[in-house]
Amino acid sequence: MKRIAIIHTGGTFAMQADEAGHLSPGDYSIDYVQNALPKLFDAILVQTRLFNLDSSFFRPDHWVAMAEEISCSYDEYDGFVLVHGTDSMAYTACALSFFLKNLGKPVVLTGSQLPLIAKRSDAFGNLVSAVEVALYSGCNEVVVQFANTVYRGNRVKKKDAWDFDAFYSPNYRNLAKLGITMERFVERYLPMPQKPFSLDTRHDPAVHLAPIFPGYDYITLTSAVESGRIRGLVIEAYGSGNVPSDDPGLARLFAAAAERAIPIIVCSQSPIGKVDLGLYKAASDAAYYGLVSAVDMTREATIVKLMAALGRSQKIEEIKAFMQTPIAGEMESGG
Ligand code: ASP
């Protein structure tokens, strides 16, 4: 019989309103889930509680703990389900996809927009679907299952704080759809790895994200770069990666980063499409500073991947090469 680990990390799923009416982590209704859930499946479901936190509290250390939890029991289970808050789920999904190397089993993140104990809650349904995906999807990657859709985890963004349909995947089509049956789009799955599973949680969180906007004064960020506190820079540029390369402040920022061998990765404020630094002269003029395109990665994937890149190497060319290579299906190749 298949074995699935259900790891609770928190989120609205198990929240309840406090006296002031604020939602905060309550009793993880493990009895409710423990009693009702197993009756639905011909499988062994083992539940643990790693954290019970609002996911806005998660830091990279929490990603490491989640990855270690999966890694240390990797051989005991056929799949893993993580119950997680929606706010930072996209970041965790990215981190797990980079930390869990050569994954040969599904790791399914899910959560809910309403607590389990609320009327019309989506919590139990989402969890049931996530277990279903862990058991029967046949995928071997980190995915997000939400509102009956299965997405590659490192491709998702939270799009809606109020609708049950909270996520979307702007640049990669969904991996499965749960209607009356589960429709699986296996041609979109990652291939089975040829090498054994391993854990690599190396990362450096000293990454900074700067959006470009008209009138932005780059001086504060340039000082931070000069101070040495920032080791990787993500520029959230316009559209296809365009930047105002005639702005002397921006040129000083890029020069300060380039002099210190700080990688500058360019993602886009437009979630759909990809960054092409050669499309407009404005962006190609800035190429002198060694800007790297994030291609079609989400902002979340770009940030977390850069942390992973900085943790794996201190050599600028190796960091750039890592950023330009698809690691876990987070980007199209040929960046
Ligand atoms: N604040 C919650 C969290 O991310 C939101 C949710 O779970 O939907 O933990």
Tab-separated table of C-alpha atoms and ligand atoms in Angstrom, residues 10-13 15 53-56 84-88 111-113 146 158, ligand 1:
chain	number	residue	atom	x	y	z
A	10	GLY	CA	0.465	26.355	8.871
A	11	GLY	CA	-1.532	28.897	6.915
A	12	THR	CA	-5.211	29.755	6.945
A	13	PHE	CA	-5.978	26.034	6.729
A	15	MET	CA	-6.454	29.190	11.555
A	53	LEU	CA	2.670	29.523	11.216
A	54	ASP	CA	1.228	32.174	8.995
A	55	SER	CA	3.375	31.673	5.913
A	56	SER	CA	4.262	35.358	5.869
A	84	HIS	CA	1.064	25.703	3.696
A	85	GLY	CA	-0.251	29.260	3.755
A	86	THR	CA	-0.886	30.805	0.384
A	87	ASP	CA	1.002	34.065	0.984
A	88	SER	CA	4.512	32.720	0.552
A	111	GLY	CA	-3.555	25.257	1.553
A	112	SER	CA	-6.811	27.126	1.672
A	113	GLN	CA	-8.432	30.505	1.498
A	146	PHE	CA	-5.083	24.585	-5.574
A	158	LYS	CA	-0.574	34.056	-5.959
B	1	ASP	N1	-1.787	34.521	5.727
B	1	ASP	C1	-2.072	33.174	5.308
B	1	ASP	C2	-0.780	32.445	5.137
B	1	ASP	O1	-0.145	32.581	4.132
B	1	ASP	C3	-2.867	33.176	4.057
B	1	ASP	C4	-3.319	31.832	3.612
B	1	ASP	O2	-2.964	30.801	4.120
B	1	ASP	O3	-4.085	31.793	2.642
B	1	ASP	O4	-0.364	31.739	6.000
